[in-house]
């Protein structure tokens, strides 16, 4: 709004923040609304920079000004502005919200009990293992007799190469050789999963 030439300058329509502060301290809600309108955008931008989330910045803006109203007796002007004080309130509210969320997540984690293993999963695993064993045993049965005997004694029966050599009447080296050839054939006929 322009003044007429020679007329006194138009009065500032927004009261100085010191006057706003005094009115807010007296409980004037209209003065607090004026403070909100002057600084809400800057406080929201700061909250957004702290959180990186529009929705969290919206929520924080509400909480910041609610907290500012409740703590209006602590309102301090820095350089004639309440904005630095509002930034401090925003930072404190943001940290408090983060701590609350961290506590919530920790409690939620503690409350979540590990799911009991599903009996059906164990049955499926056991059936798969039994089917795999049947494949391996069938492949062992298809091996030539000399290789099959070495496998049955050492790999399936748990005998040492020395004991198998004595039972079969061959050298330890021959048992080891037969086991090596048997393993190679078994890997070809029953591929690993």
PDB file of C-alpha atoms in Angstrom:
ATOM      1  CA  UNK A   1       0.000   0.000   0.000  1.00  0.00           C
ATOM      2  CA  UNK A   2       1.514   3.320  -1.110  1.00  0.00           C
ATOM      3  CA  UNK A   3       1.188   6.573   0.823  1.00  0.00           C
ATOM      4  CA  UNK A   4       0.258   9.861  -0.704  1.00  0.00           C
ATOM      5  CA  UNK A   5       3.236  12.144  -1.383  1.00  0.00           C
ATOM      6  CA  UNK A   6       3.980  14.156   1.703  1.00  0.00           C
ATOM      7  CA  UNK A   7       1.879  11.883   3.923  1.00  0.00           C
ATOM      8  CA  UNK A   8       3.511   9.901   6.737  1.00  0.00           C
ATOM      9  CA  UNK A   9       4.636   6.415   5.692  1.00  0.00           C
ATOM     10  CA  UNK A  10       1.980   3.717   5.953  1.00  0.00           C
ATOM     11  CA  UNK A  11       2.068   1.891   9.242  1.00  0.00           C
ATOM     12  CA  UNK A  12       3.583  -1.595   9.185  1.00  0.00           C
ATOM     13  CA  UNK A  13       0.649  -4.033   9.248  1.00  0.00           C
ATOM     14  CA  UNK A  14       2.650  -6.754  11.023  1.00  0.00           C
ATOM     15  CA  UNK A  15       3.589  -5.993  14.599  1.00  0.00           C
ATOM     16  CA  UNK A  16       7.218  -6.285  15.586  1.00  0.00           C
ATOM     17  CA  UNK A  17       8.126  -9.655  17.039  1.00  0.00           C
ATOM     18  CA  UNK A  18       8.885  -8.107  20.421  1.00  0.00           C
ATOM     19  CA  UNK A  19       5.281  -6.919  20.583  1.00  0.00           C
ATOM     20  CA  UNK A  20       4.117 -10.343  19.377  1.00  0.00           C
ATOM     21  CA  UNK A  21       6.178 -12.013  22.068  1.00  0.00           C
ATOM     22  CA  UNK A  22       4.669  -9.821  24.766  1.00  0.00           C
ATOM     23  CA  UNK A  23       1.160 -10.552  23.506  1.00  0.00           C
ATOM     24  CA  UNK A  24       1.901 -14.291  23.287  1.00  0.00           C
ATOM     25  CA  UNK A  25       3.276 -14.285  26.836  1.00  0.00           C
ATOM     26  CA  UNK A  26      -0.027 -12.715  27.890  1.00  0.00           C
ATOM     27  CA  UNK A  27      -1.844 -15.650  26.215  1.00  0.00           C
ATOM     28  CA  UNK A  28      -3.014 -13.841  23.061  1.00  0.00           C
ATOM     29  CA  UNK A  29      -3.890 -16.576  20.545  1.00  0.00           C
ATOM     30  CA  UNK A  30      -4.221 -14.112  17.673  1.00  0.00           C
ATOM     31  CA  UNK A  31      -0.635 -12.986  18.279  1.00  0.00           C
ATOM     32  CA  UNK A  32       0.501 -16.608  18.268  1.00  0.00           C
ATOM     33  CA  UNK A  33      -1.387 -17.147  14.997  1.00  0.00           C
ATOM     34  CA  UNK A  34       0.517 -14.186  13.563  1.00  0.00           C
ATOM     35  CA  UNK A  35       3.809 -15.739  14.715  1.00  0.00           C
ATOM     36  CA  UNK A  36       2.762 -19.006  13.079  1.00  0.00           C
ATOM     37  CA  UNK A  37       1.930 -17.284   9.798  1.00  0.00           C
ATOM     38  CA  UNK A  38       5.278 -15.487   9.789  1.00  0.00           C
ATOM     39  CA  UNK A  39       7.421 -18.562  10.432  1.00  0.00           C
ATOM     40  CA  UNK A  40       5.488 -21.745   9.554  1.00  0.00           C
ATOM     41  CA  UNK A  41       7.019 -22.103   6.099  1.00  0.00           C
ATOM     42  CA  UNK A  42      10.578 -21.718   7.383  1.00  0.00           C
ATOM     43  CA  UNK A  43       9.946 -24.122  10.264  1.00  0.00           C
ATOM     44  CA  UNK A  44       8.413 -26.649   7.834  1.00  0.00           C
ATOM     45  CA  UNK A  45      11.448 -26.349   5.533  1.00  0.00           C
ATOM     46  CA  UNK A  46      13.773 -26.941   8.473  1.00  0.00           C
ATOM     47  CA  UNK A  47      11.719 -29.940   9.618  1.00  0.00           C
ATOM     48  CA  UNK A  48      11.842 -31.317   6.079  1.00  0.00           C
ATOM     49  CA  UNK A  49      15.632 -30.953   5.990  1.00  0.00           C
ATOM     50  CA  UNK A  50      15.854 -32.816   9.293  1.00  0.00           C
ATOM     51  CA  UNK A  51      13.551 -35.675   8.256  1.00  0.00           C
ATOM     52  CA  UNK A  52      13.623 -35.813   4.463  1.00  0.00           C
ATOM     53  CA  UNK A  53       9.888 -36.536   4.517  1.00  0.00           C
ATOM     54  CA  UNK A  54       7.021 -34.233   3.604  1.00  0.00           C
ATOM     55  CA  UNK A  55       4.533 -36.027   5.819  1.00  0.00           C
ATOM     56  CA  UNK A  56       6.918 -36.046   8.788  1.00  0.00           C
ATOM     57  CA  UNK A  57       7.636 -32.352   8.220  1.00  0.00           C
ATOM     58  CA  UNK A  58       3.871 -31.674   8.246  1.00  0.00           C
ATOM     59  CA  UNK A  59       3.499 -33.611  11.492  1.00  0.00           C
ATOM     60  CA  UNK A  60       6.524 -31.922  13.062  1.00  0.00           C
ATOM     61  CA  UNK A  61       5.237 -28.466  12.108  1.00  0.00           C
ATOM     62  CA  UNK A  62       2.065 -29.131  14.095  1.00  0.00           C
ATOM     63  CA  UNK A  63       3.943 -30.563  17.062  1.00  0.00           C
ATOM     64  CA  UNK A  64       6.497 -27.719  17.020  1.00  0.00           C
ATOM     65  CA  UNK A  65       3.879 -24.986  17.205  1.00  0.00           C
ATOM     66  CA  UNK A  66       1.851 -26.901  19.787  1.00  0.00           C
ATOM     67  CA  UNK A  67       5.028 -27.253  21.854  1.00  0.00           C
ATOM     68  CA  UNK A  68       5.857 -23.581  21.267  1.00  0.00           C
ATOM     69  CA  UNK A  69       2.403 -22.568  22.533  1.00  0.00           C
ATOM     70  CA  UNK A  70       2.760 -24.763  25.610  1.00  0.00           C
ATOM     71  CA  UNK A  71       6.272 -23.421  26.288  1.00  0.00           C
ATOM     72  CA  UNK A  72       5.518 -19.830  25.304  1.00  0.00           C
ATOM     73  CA  UNK A  73       6.924 -18.639  28.639  1.00  0.00           C
ATOM     74  CA  UNK A  74      10.346 -19.760  27.349  1.00  0.00           C
ATOM     75  CA  UNK A  75      10.009 -17.807  24.083  1.00  0.00           C
ATOM     76  CA  UNK A  76      13.237 -15.939  23.388  1.00  0.00           C
ATOM     77  CA  UNK A  77      14.000 -13.526  20.591  1.00  0.00           C
ATOM     78  CA  UNK A  78      17.395 -13.715  18.961  1.00  0.00           C
ATOM     79  CA  UNK A  79      18.254 -10.693  16.868  1.00  0.00           C
ATOM     80  CA  UNK A  80      14.663  -9.525  17.223  1.00  0.00           C
ATOM     81  CA  UNK A  81      13.246 -12.758  15.804  1.00  0.00           C
ATOM     82  CA  UNK A  82      11.558 -15.798  17.319  1.00  0.00           C
ATOM     83  CA  UNK A  83      12.696 -17.989  14.400  1.00  0.00           C
ATOM     84  CA  UNK A  84      15.950 -19.194  16.030  1.00  0.00           C
ATOM     85  CA  UNK A  85      13.967 -20.252  19.112  1.00  0.00           C
ATOM     86  CA  UNK A  86      11.481 -22.066  16.844  1.00  0.00           C
ATOM     87  CA  UNK A  87      14.393 -23.825  15.118  1.00  0.00           C
ATOM     88  CA  UNK A  88      15.644 -25.035  18.507  1.00  0.00           C
ATOM     89  CA  UNK A  89      12.148 -26.278  19.359  1.00  0.00           C
ATOM     90  CA  UNK A  90      11.980 -28.020  15.954  1.00  0.00           C
ATOM     91  CA  UNK A  91      15.311 -29.758  16.506  1.00  0.00           C
ATOM     92  CA  UNK A  92      14.288 -30.877  19.992  1.00  0.00           C
ATOM     93  CA  UNK A  93      10.911 -32.163  18.798  1.00  0.00           C
ATOM     94  CA  UNK A  94      12.546 -34.002  15.899  1.00  0.00           C
ATOM     95  CA  UNK A  95      15.067 -35.701  18.196  1.00  0.00           C
ATOM     96  CA  UNK A  96      12.327 -36.623  20.664  1.00  0.00           C
ATOM     97  CA  UNK A  97      10.231 -38.123  17.843  1.00  0.00           C
ATOM     98  CA  UNK A  98      13.218 -40.130  16.575  1.00  0.00           C
ATOM     99  CA  UNK A  99      13.956 -41.468  20.053  1.00  0.00           C
ATOM    100  CA  UNK A 100      10.315 -42.408  20.466  1.00  0.00           C
ATOM    101  CA  UNK A 101      10.315 -44.208  17.121  1.00  0.00           C
ATOM    102  CA  UNK A 102      13.536 -46.026  18.005  1.00  0.00           C
ATOM    103  CA  UNK A 103      12.039 -47.145  21.338  1.00  0.00           C
ATOM    104  CA  UNK A 104       8.887 -48.280  19.546  1.00  0.00           C
ATOM    105  CA  UNK A 105      10.852 -50.298  16.995  1.00  0.00           C
ATOM    106  CA  UNK A 106      13.009 -51.921  19.693  1.00  0.00           C
ATOM    107  CA  UNK A 107       9.942 -52.836  21.738  1.00  0.00           C
ATOM    108  CA  UNK A 108       8.209 -54.169  18.657  1.00  0.00           C
ATOM    109  CA  UNK A 109      11.233 -56.302  17.849  1.00  0.00           C
ATOM    110  CA  UNK A 110      11.291 -57.701  21.392  1.00  0.00           C
ATOM    111  CA  UNK A 111       7.597 -58.497  21.250  1.00  0.00           C
ATOM    112  CA  UNK A 112       7.808 -60.294  17.956  1.00  0.00           C
ATOM    113  CA  UNK A 113       8.610 -63.855  18.813  1.00  0.00           C
ATOM    114  CA  UNK A 114      10.318 -65.878  16.171  1.00  0.00           C
ATOM    115  CA  UNK A 115       7.787 -67.875  14.261  1.00  0.00           C
ATOM    116  CA  UNK A 116       7.660 -71.477  15.326  1.00  0.00           C
ATOM    117  CA  UNK A 117       9.052 -73.669  12.596  1.00  0.00           C
ATOM    118  CA  UNK A 118       6.296 -75.066  10.477  1.00  0.00           C
ATOM    119  CA  UNK A 119       5.959 -78.818  10.858  1.00  0.00           C
ATOM    120  CA  UNK A 120       5.043 -79.048   7.183  1.00  0.00           C
ATOM    121  CA  UNK A 121       8.423 -77.542   6.265  1.00  0.00           C
ATOM    122  CA  UNK A 122      10.227 -80.183   8.300  1.00  0.00           C
ATOM    123  CA  UNK A 123       8.174 -82.931   6.648  1.00  0.00           C
ATOM    124  CA  UNK A 124       8.973 -81.566   3.196  1.00  0.00           C
ATOM    125  CA  UNK A 125      12.689 -81.339   4.059  1.00  0.00           C
ATOM    126  CA  UNK A 126      12.687 -84.857   5.474  1.00  0.00           C
ATOM    127  CA  UNK A 127      10.865 -86.211   2.394  1.00  0.00           C
ATOM    128  CA  UNK A 128      13.310 -84.421   0.091  1.00  0.00           C
ATOM    129  CA  UNK A 129      16.259 -85.867   2.032  1.00  0.00           C
ATOM    130  CA  UNK A 130      14.729 -89.350   1.866  1.00  0.00           C
ATOM    131  CA  UNK A 131      14.186 -89.005  -1.885  1.00  0.00           C
ATOM    132  CA  UNK A 132      17.776 -87.819  -2.329  1.00  0.00           C
ATOM    133  CA  UNK A 133      19.072 -90.760  -0.277  1.00  0.00           C
ATOM    134  CA  UNK A 134      17.007 -93.156  -2.392  1.00  0.00           C
ATOM    135  CA  UNK A 135      18.570 -91.661  -5.549  1.00  0.00           C
ATOM    136  CA  UNK A 136      22.070 -92.054  -4.141  1.00  0.00           C
ATOM    137  CA  UNK A 137      21.457 -95.645  -3.004  1.00  0.00           C
ATOM    138  CA  UNK A 138      20.001 -96.548  -6.402  1.00  0.00           C
ATOM    139  CA  UNK A 139      23.077 -95.036  -8.066  1.00  0.00           C
ATOM    140  CA  UNK A 140      25.337 -97.024  -5.705  1.00  0.00           C
ATOM    141  CA  UNK A 141      23.476-100.223  -6.677  1.00  0.00           C
ATOM    142  CA  UNK A 142      24.207 -99.473 -10.366  1.00  0.00           C
ATOM    143  CA  UNK A 143      27.961 -99.193  -9.756  1.00  0.00           C
ATOM    144  CA  UNK A 144      30.210-102.093 -10.788  1.00  0.00           C
ATOM    145  CA  UNK A 145      30.607-104.635  -7.976  1.00  0.00           C
ATOM    146  CA  UNK A 146      34.184-103.650  -7.011  1.00  0.00           C
ATOM    147  CA  UNK A 147      33.295 -99.960  -6.687  1.00  0.00           C
ATOM    148  CA  UNK A 148      29.985-100.714  -4.969  1.00  0.00           C
ATOM    149  CA  UNK A 149      31.674-102.850  -2.285  1.00  0.00           C
ATOM    150  CA  UNK A 150      34.183-100.085  -1.484  1.00  0.00           C
ATOM    151  CA  UNK A 151      31.387 -97.514  -1.219  1.00  0.00           C
ATOM    152  CA  UNK A 152      29.220 -99.778   0.929  1.00  0.00           C
ATOM    153  CA  UNK A 153      32.050-100.529   3.325  1.00  0.00           C
ATOM    154  CA  UNK A 154      33.671 -97.087   3.613  1.00  0.00           C
ATOM    155  CA  UNK A 155      31.104 -94.444   2.731  1.00  0.00           C
ATOM    156  CA  UNK A 156      27.927 -96.151   3.897  1.00  0.00           C
ATOM    157  CA  UNK A 157      29.322 -98.500   6.533  1.00  0.00           C
ATOM    158  CA  UNK A 158      31.899 -96.159   8.039  1.00  0.00           C
ATOM    159  CA  UNK A 159      34.823 -98.584   7.745  1.00  0.00           C
ATOM    160  CA  UNK A 160      38.316 -97.199   7.324  1.00  0.00           C
ATOM    161  CA  UNK A 161      40.232 -97.782   4.099  1.00  0.00           C
ATOM    162  CA  UNK A 162      42.538-100.165   5.994  1.00  0.00           C
ATOM    163  CA  UNK A 163      39.623-102.245   7.306  1.00  0.00           C
ATOM    164  CA  UNK A 164      37.973-102.333   3.871  1.00  0.00           C
ATOM    165  CA  UNK A 165      41.284-103.430   2.312  1.00  0.00           C
ATOM    166  CA  UNK A 166      41.514-106.344   4.749  1.00  0.00           C
ATOM    167  CA  UNK A 167      37.869-107.357   4.180  1.00  0.00           C
ATOM    168  CA  UNK A 168      38.168-107.173   0.382  1.00  0.00           C
ATOM    169  CA  UNK A 169      41.663-108.651   0.294  1.00  0.00           C
ATOM    170  CA  UNK A 170      43.167-105.721  -1.613  1.00  0.00           C
ATOM    171  CA  UNK A 171      45.586-102.900  -0.840  1.00  0.00           C
ATOM    172  CA  UNK A 172      44.603 -99.658   0.873  1.00  0.00           C
ATOM    173  CA  UNK A 173      45.619 -97.806  -2.297  1.00  0.00           C
ATOM    174  CA  UNK A 174      43.170 -99.927  -4.326  1.00  0.00           C
ATOM    175  CA  UNK A 175      40.332 -99.094  -1.892  1.00  0.00           C
ATOM    176  CA  UNK A 176      41.120 -95.390  -2.162  1.00  0.00           C
ATOM    177  CA  UNK A 177      41.254 -95.622  -5.957  1.00  0.00           C
ATOM    178  CA  UNK A 178      37.897 -97.429  -6.079  1.00  0.00           C
ATOM    179  CA  UNK A 179      36.332 -94.832  -3.796  1.00  0.00           C
ATOM    180  CA  UNK A 180      37.628 -92.025  -5.990  1.00  0.00           C
ATOM    181  CA  UNK A 181      36.224 -93.609  -9.165  1.00  0.00           C
ATOM    182  CA  UNK A 182      32.918 -94.381  -7.403  1.00  0.00           C
ATOM    183  CA  UNK A 183      32.552 -90.765  -6.233  1.00  0.00           C
ATOM    184  CA  UNK A 184      33.166 -89.489  -9.757  1.00  0.00           C
ATOM    185  CA  UNK A 185      30.471 -91.789 -11.165  1.00  0.00           C
ATOM    186  CA  UNK A 186      28.032 -90.908  -8.393  1.00  0.00           C
ATOM    187  CA  UNK A 187      28.511 -87.179  -9.037  1.00  0.00           C
ATOM    188  CA  UNK A 188      27.682 -87.792 -12.692  1.00  0.00           C
ATOM    189  CA  UNK A 189      24.602 -89.926 -12.064  1.00  0.00           C
ATOM    190  CA  UNK A 190      23.248 -87.969  -9.063  1.00  0.00           C
ATOM    191  CA  UNK A 191      24.071 -84.267  -9.509  1.00  0.00           C
ATOM    192  CA  UNK A 192      24.275 -82.165  -6.354  1.00  0.00           C
ATOM    193  CA  UNK A 193      21.354 -79.869  -5.638  1.00  0.00           C
TER     194      UNK A 193
END
